CSV table of C-alpha atoms and ligand atoms in Angstrom, one decimal:
chain,number,residue,atom,x,y,z
P,489,MET,CA,-16.5,19.2,7.1
P,490,ALA,CA,-14.4,22.3,6.8
P,491,ALA,CA,-13.6,22.3,10.6
P,492,GLY,CA,-12.9,18.5,10.4
P,493,SER,CA,-10.5,19.1,7.5
P,494,ARG,CA,-8.6,21.8,9.4
P,495,VAL,CA,-8.3,19.6,12.5
P,496,TYR,CA,-6.9,16.9,10.2
P,497,ARG,CA,-4.4,19.2,8.7
P,498,ASP,CA,-3.3,20.4,12.2
P,499,GLN,CA,-2.8,16.8,13.3
P,500,VAL,CA,-0.8,15.9,10.2
P,501,ASN,CA,1.4,19.0,10.8
P,502,GLU,CA,1.9,18.1,14.5
P,503,THR,CA,3.0,14.6,13.5
P,504,VAL,CA,5.3,15.8,10.9
P,505,SER,CA,7.0,18.0,13.5
P,506,PHE,CA,7.2,15.1,15.9
P,507,LEU,CA,8.8,12.8,13.4
P,508,ARG,CA,11.3,15.5,12.2
P,509,GLU,CA,12.6,15.5,15.8
P,510,LYS,CA,12.6,11.8,16.3
P,511,LEU,CA,14.0,10.5,13.0
P,512,PRO,CA,17.7,10.8,12.2
P,513,GLY,CA,17.1,11.7,8.6
P,514,VAL,CA,14.6,12.2,5.8
P,515,PRO,CA,13.1,9.1,4.2
P,516,ASP,CA,13.3,9.1,0.4
P,517,ILE,CA,11.2,6.0,-0.1
P,518,ILE,CA,8.0,5.0,1.8
P,519,ILE,CA,7.3,1.3,1.9
P,520,ILE,CA,3.9,0.0,3.0
P,521,LEU,CA,4.0,-3.7,3.8
P,522,GLY,CA,0.8,-5.8,3.2
P,523,THR,CA,-0.6,-8.7,5.2
P,524,GLY,CA,2.1,-11.3,6.1
P,525,LEU,CA,4.8,-9.4,4.2
P,526,GLY,CA,6.4,-7.6,7.2
P,527,SER,CA,9.8,-9.3,7.3
P,528,LEU,CA,11.4,-6.9,4.7
P,529,ALA,CA,12.0,-4.8,7.8
P,530,ASP,CA,14.6,-7.4,9.0
P,531,SER,CA,16.9,-6.4,6.1
P,532,MET,CA,17.1,-2.8,7.3
P,533,GLU,CA,20.2,-1.3,8.7
P,534,ASN,CA,20.7,1.5,11.3
P,535,GLY,CA,17.0,1.4,11.9
P,536,VAL,CA,15.0,3.4,14.4
P,537,GLY,CA,11.5,1.9,15.2
P,538,LEU,CA,8.5,3.6,16.7
P,539,ASP,CA,5.3,1.9,17.7
P,540,TYR,CA,2.3,3.5,16.1
P,541,GLU,CA,0.8,4.0,19.6
P,542,ASP,CA,3.8,6.2,20.5
P,543,ILE,CA,3.3,8.5,17.4
P,544,PRO,CA,0.7,11.3,17.9
P,545,HIS,CA,-2.5,10.8,15.9
P,546,PHE,CA,-1.5,7.6,14.2
P,547,PRO,CA,-4.4,5.1,14.1
P,548,ARG,CA,-3.9,1.7,15.8
P,549,SER,CA,-3.5,-1.4,13.7
P,550,THR,CA,-6.2,-4.0,14.8
P,551,VAL,CA,-5.5,-6.9,12.4
P,552,THR,CA,-3.5,-10.1,12.5
P,553,GLY,CA,-0.4,-10.0,10.3
P,554,HIS,CA,0.0,-6.2,10.7
P,555,ALA,CA,2.6,-5.2,13.3
P,556,GLY,CA,1.9,-1.5,13.9
P,557,ARG,CA,5.4,-0.1,13.7
P,558,LEU,CA,7.1,2.7,11.7
P,559,LEU,CA,10.7,1.8,10.9
P,560,PHE,CA,13.2,4.3,9.6
P,561,GLY,CA,16.6,3.3,8.3
P,562,GLU,CA,18.6,2.1,5.3
P,563,LEU,CA,17.7,-0.5,2.8
P,564,ALA,CA,20.0,-1.3,-0.1
P,565,GLY,CA,21.7,2.0,0.5
P,566,LYS,CA,18.5,4.2,0.5
P,567,GLN,CA,16.8,6.0,3.3
P,568,VAL,CA,13.4,4.3,3.7
P,569,ALA,CA,10.5,4.6,6.0
P,570,VAL,CA,8.6,1.3,6.4
P,571,LEU,CA,5.0,1.2,7.6
P,572,GLN,CA,4.9,-2.3,9.0
P,573,GLY,CA,1.2,-2.7,9.3
P,574,ARG,CA,-1.5,-0.6,7.7
P,575,PHE,CA,-5.1,0.4,8.3
P,576,HIS,CA,-8.1,-0.7,6.3
P,577,TYR,CA,-11.5,0.8,5.7
P,578,TYR,CA,-13.1,-2.4,7.1
P,579,GLU,CA,-11.6,-1.7,10.5
P,580,GLY,CA,-13.9,1.2,10.7
P,581,TYR,CA,-11.4,3.9,9.8
P,582,SER,CA,-12.2,6.6,7.3
P,583,THR,CA,-9.9,6.6,4.3
P,584,ARG,CA,-8.4,9.9,5.6
P,585,GLN,CA,-7.4,8.1,8.8
P,586,ILE,CA,-6.0,5.2,6.8
P,587,THR,CA,-3.8,7.5,4.8
P,588,PHE,CA,-2.7,9.7,7.7
P,589,PRO,CA,0.8,8.0,8.0
P,590,LEU,CA,1.4,8.3,4.3
P,591,ARG,CA,0.4,11.9,4.2
P,592,VAL,CA,2.8,12.6,7.1
P,593,LEU,CA,5.7,10.8,5.5
P,594,SER,CA,5.2,12.5,2.1
P,595,LEU,CA,5.4,15.9,3.9
P,596,LEU,CA,8.7,14.8,5.5
P,597,GLY,CA,10.1,14.8,1.9
P,598,ALA,CA,9.8,11.3,0.5
P,599,ARG,CA,9.6,11.0,-3.3
P,600,PHE,CA,8.6,7.4,-3.8
P,601,LEU,CA,5.9,5.0,-2.5
P,602,LEU,CA,6.3,1.2,-2.7
P,603,VAL,CA,3.0,-0.3,-1.7
P,604,SER,CA,2.2,-4.0,-1.3
P,605,ASN,CA,-0.7,-6.1,-0.3
P,606,ALA,CA,-2.0,-9.7,-0.2
P,607,ALA,CA,-4.8,-10.1,-2.8
P,608,GLY,CA,-7.1,-12.7,-4.4
P,609,GLY,CA,-6.3,-13.6,-8.0
P,610,LEU,CA,-9.1,-13.1,-10.6
P,611,ASP,CA,-7.0,-13.9,-13.6
P,612,PRO,CA,-7.3,-17.7,-13.9
P,613,SER,CA,-3.8,-18.0,-15.2
P,614,TYR,CA,-2.4,-16.8,-11.9
P,615,LEU,CA,-1.0,-19.3,-9.4
P,616,PRO,CA,-0.9,-18.6,-5.6
P,617,GLY,CA,2.3,-16.8,-4.9
P,618,THR,CA,2.2,-14.7,-8.1
P,619,LEU,CA,3.7,-11.2,-7.6
P,620,MET,CA,1.5,-8.9,-9.6
P,621,VAL,CA,3.0,-5.5,-10.5
P,622,ILE,CA,0.0,-3.2,-10.4
P,623,GLU,CA,-0.6,-1.3,-13.7
P,624,ASP,CA,-3.9,0.4,-12.8
P,625,HIS,CA,-6.7,0.1,-10.3
P,626,LEU,CA,-10.5,0.2,-9.7
P,627,ASN,CA,-11.7,1.8,-6.6
P,628,PHE,CA,-14.8,0.2,-5.1
P,629,ILE,CA,-14.2,1.6,-1.6
P,630,PRO,CA,-17.0,4.0,-1.2
P,631,GLU,CA,-15.0,6.9,0.2
P,632,ASN,CA,-12.3,9.0,-1.4
P,633,PRO,CA,-9.6,10.1,1.0
P,634,LEU,CA,-9.4,13.5,-0.7
P,635,ARG,CA,-13.1,14.3,-0.1
P,636,GLY,CA,-13.5,17.6,1.8
P,637,VAL,CA,-11.5,20.7,1.8
P,638,ASN,CA,-8.4,20.5,-0.4
P,639,PHE,CA,-5.2,21.9,0.9
P,640,GLU,CA,-3.3,23.3,-2.1
P,641,GLU,CA,0.0,23.0,-0.3
P,642,TRP,CA,-0.6,19.2,-0.2
P,643,GLY,CA,-1.7,18.8,-3.8
P,644,PRO,CA,-4.3,19.7,-6.5
P,645,ARG,CA,-8.1,19.5,-6.1
P,646,PHE,CA,-8.5,17.1,-9.0
P,647,PRO,CA,-5.4,14.9,-9.2
P,648,ASP,CA,-4.9,13.2,-12.5
P,649,LEU,CA,-4.8,9.4,-12.2
P,650,SER,CA,-4.1,8.6,-15.9
P,651,GLN,CA,-0.7,7.1,-14.8
P,652,ALA,CA,-1.0,6.5,-11.1
P,653,TYR,CA,1.5,3.6,-11.2
P,654,ASP,CA,4.8,4.9,-12.5
P,655,PRO,CA,5.6,3.1,-15.8
P,656,ASP,CA,9.4,3.3,-15.2
P,657,LEU,CA,9.0,1.7,-11.8
P,658,GLN,CA,6.8,-1.0,-13.2
P,659,GLU,CA,9.5,-1.8,-15.8
P,660,LEU,CA,12.2,-1.7,-13.1
P,661,ALA,CA,10.2,-4.2,-11.0
P,662,HIS,CA,9.9,-6.5,-14.0
P,663,SER,CA,13.6,-6.4,-14.9
P,664,CYS,CA,14.6,-6.9,-11.3
P,665,GLY,CA,12.2,-9.9,-11.0
P,666,ASN,CA,13.5,-11.4,-14.3
P,667,GLU,CA,17.1,-11.0,-13.2
P,668,LEU,CA,16.4,-12.6,-9.8
P,669,GLY,CA,14.7,-15.5,-11.6
P,670,ILE,CA,11.3,-14.9,-10.0
P,671,ASP,CA,9.0,-16.7,-12.3
P,672,ARG,CA,5.6,-15.9,-10.8
P,673,LEU,CA,5.7,-12.3,-11.9
P,674,ALA,CA,2.7,-10.7,-13.6
P,675,ARG,CA,1.2,-7.4,-14.4
P,676,GLY,CA,-2.4,-6.4,-13.9
P,677,VAL,CA,-5.3,-4.3,-12.5
P,678,TYR,CA,-6.1,-4.3,-8.8
P,679,VAL,CA,-9.6,-3.7,-7.5
P,680,ALA,CA,-10.1,-2.5,-3.9
P,681,ILE,CA,-13.3,-3.5,-2.2
P,682,ALA,CA,-14.5,-2.4,1.2
P,683,GLY,CA,-14.5,-5.8,2.9
P,684,PRO,CA,-14.3,-7.4,5.5
P,685,SER,CA,-16.5,-10.1,4.0
P,686,LEU,CA,-14.8,-11.8,1.1
P,687,GLU,CA,-16.4,-12.0,-2.4
P,688,THR,CA,-19.2,-14.3,-3.5
P,689,PRO,CA,-18.8,-16.3,-6.7
P,690,ALA,CA,-21.1,-13.8,-8.4
P,691,GLU,CA,-19.1,-10.8,-7.2
P,692,THR,CA,-15.9,-12.5,-8.3
P,693,ARG,CA,-17.3,-13.0,-11.8
P,694,TYR,CA,-18.4,-9.3,-11.8
P,695,LEU,CA,-15.0,-8.0,-10.7
P,696,ARG,CA,-13.3,-10.0,-13.4
P,697,ASN,CA,-15.7,-8.7,-16.0
P,698,CYS,CA,-15.0,-5.2,-14.8
P,699,GLY,CA,-11.4,-5.7,-15.9
P,700,ALA,CA,-9.7,-6.6,-12.6
P,701,ASP,CA,-6.9,-9.2,-12.3
P,702,ALA,CA,-6.6,-9.2,-8.5
P,703,VAL,CA,-8.9,-8.1,-5.6
P,704,GLY,CA,-8.1,-6.9,-2.1
P,705,MET,CA,-9.2,-4.5,0.6
P,706,SER,CA,-6.4,-1.9,0.7
P,707,THR,CA,-3.8,0.1,-1.3
P,708,VAL,CA,-6.1,2.3,-3.4
P,709,PRO,CA,-6.7,5.0,-0.7
P,710,GLU,CA,-3.0,5.2,-0.2
P,711,VAL,CA,-2.3,5.4,-3.9
P,712,ILE,CA,-4.8,8.2,-4.4
P,713,VAL,CA,-3.1,10.2,-1.6
P,714,ALA,CA,0.3,9.4,-2.9
P,715,VAL,CA,-0.6,10.7,-6.4
P,716,HIS,CA,-2.0,13.9,-4.7
P,717,ALA,CA,1.2,14.3,-2.9
P,718,GLY,CA,3.3,13.9,-6.1
P,719,LEU,CA,5.0,10.6,-5.2
P,720,ARG,CA,6.1,8.1,-7.8
P,721,ILE,CA,4.4,4.8,-7.0
P,722,LEU,CA,5.1,1.1,-7.4
P,723,GLY,CA,2.4,-1.3,-6.3
P,724,ILE,CA,2.9,-5.1,-5.9
P,725,ALA,CA,0.0,-7.4,-5.1
P,726,MET,CA,1.0,-10.8,-3.7
P,727,VAL,CA,-1.7,-13.2,-5.0
P,728,ALA,CA,-2.4,-15.5,-2.1
P,729,ASN,CA,-5.4,-17.4,-3.6
P,730,VAL,CA,-7.0,-17.6,-7.0
P,731,ASN,CA,-10.8,-17.4,-7.1
P,732,ASP,CA,-12.6,-19.3,-9.8
P,733,PRO,CA,-16.3,-18.3,-9.9
P,734,ASP,CA,-17.2,-21.7,-11.5
P,735,ASN,CA,-15.3,-23.7,-8.9
P,736,PHE,CA,-15.3,-21.5,-5.9
P,737,GLN,CA,-13.3,-22.5,-2.8
P,738,PRO,CA,-13.6,-21.0,0.6
P,739,ILE,CA,-11.1,-18.1,1.1
P,740,LEU,CA,-9.6,-18.5,4.6
P,741,ILE,CA,-7.4,-16.0,6.3
P,742,ASP,CA,-5.1,-18.7,7.6
P,743,ASP,CA,-4.5,-19.9,4.1
P,744,ILE,CA,-3.8,-16.3,3.0
P,745,LEU,CA,-1.2,-15.8,5.7
P,746,ALA,CA,0.4,-19.2,4.9
P,747,GLU,CA,0.7,-18.3,1.3
P,748,ALA,CA,2.1,-14.8,2.2
P,749,LYS,CA,4.8,-16.6,4.3
P,750,LYS,CA,5.8,-18.7,1.3
P,751,ALA,CA,6.0,-15.8,-1.1
P,752,GLU,CA,7.7,-13.4,1.3
P,753,GLY,CA,11.2,-14.5,0.4
P,754,ASP,CA,10.7,-13.6,-3.3
P,755,PHE,CA,8.8,-10.5,-2.4
P,756,CYS,CA,11.6,-9.2,-0.1
P,757,ARG,CA,14.3,-10.0,-2.7
P,758,LEU,CA,12.4,-8.2,-5.4
P,759,LEU,CA,11.6,-5.1,-3.3
P,760,LYS,CA,15.2,-4.8,-2.0
P,761,GLU,CA,16.6,-5.0,-5.6
P,762,VAL,CA,14.1,-2.3,-6.7
P,763,VAL,CA,15.0,-0.1,-3.8
P,764,GLY,CA,18.7,-0.4,-4.6
P,765,ARG,CA,18.1,0.6,-8.2
P,766,ILE,CA,15.8,3.5,-7.8
P,767,LYS,CA,17.4,6.7,-8.9
G,1309,HPA,N1,-10.4,-11.3,-1.7
G,1309,HPA,C1,-10.1,-10.1,-1.1
G,1309,HPA,N2,-9.0,-9.8,-0.4
G,1309,HPA,C2,-8.1,-10.8,-0.3
G,1309,HPA,C3,-8.3,-12.0,-1.0
G,1309,HPA,C4,-9.5,-12.3,-1.7
G,1309,HPA,O1,-9.7,-13.3,-2.3
G,1309,HPA,N3,-7.2,-12.8,-0.8
G,1309,HPA,C5,-6.3,-12.0,0.0
G,1309,HPA,N4,-6.9,-10.8,0.2
């Protein structure tokens, strides 16, 4: 484990040096775009794009709806790095591999993480297309990305997660959403499961009873690393489908992608407004 951890640190540092050379500036805000939500990148200006496969040690994205490109540029007047396409535990990656790009970008000097995903709704009052500002999470992915040797220069051994999702950023997201007239806006708890199989009705009932409002297969590993790295975090889950354990409907990836397409306009407007108003 110790040797593996040191190899990982060396790879991170190599990629940091590579990106320092390649990128024209330092990103202040890291944005991770979830399934079907990649088009925010179209609003960027003066962008430089790198395919993941051209960046040393970056994993490769294997999933439909995830482009596999790192974009650096300006959005609403801020320097942002957009991870267009992410990695998931269900693809076979370890949670350390999943969070490799984020660790690298945090070491380049970013201060904020805006992370998004497509999720299944567990709160029966949600409608498809609801944008849920994440207040807190449950981690059911059976591997913590910080397991192993801790590098103190990256963060503390036991990071505190009492306020993983920045309260001021949550409020900013709500006021931006209200001003933009986005009515399907909610706040809630996100639970990350390993996937790739979707939940049974019994599991859905269980997750709801555990206190979760939306369920998905991502985000939490990144948030844990972002807290460790001292980033201020905003998480937004786009609720693609709502799962009622007493009237359970099949959950189909094509339906999720179609719903993400519909919600993408509101999602992009919201994120752009938040980025513009981040201090
Ligand atoms: N469950 C898990 N992940 C998801 C879902 C769901 O219902 N919808 C979109 N991502």
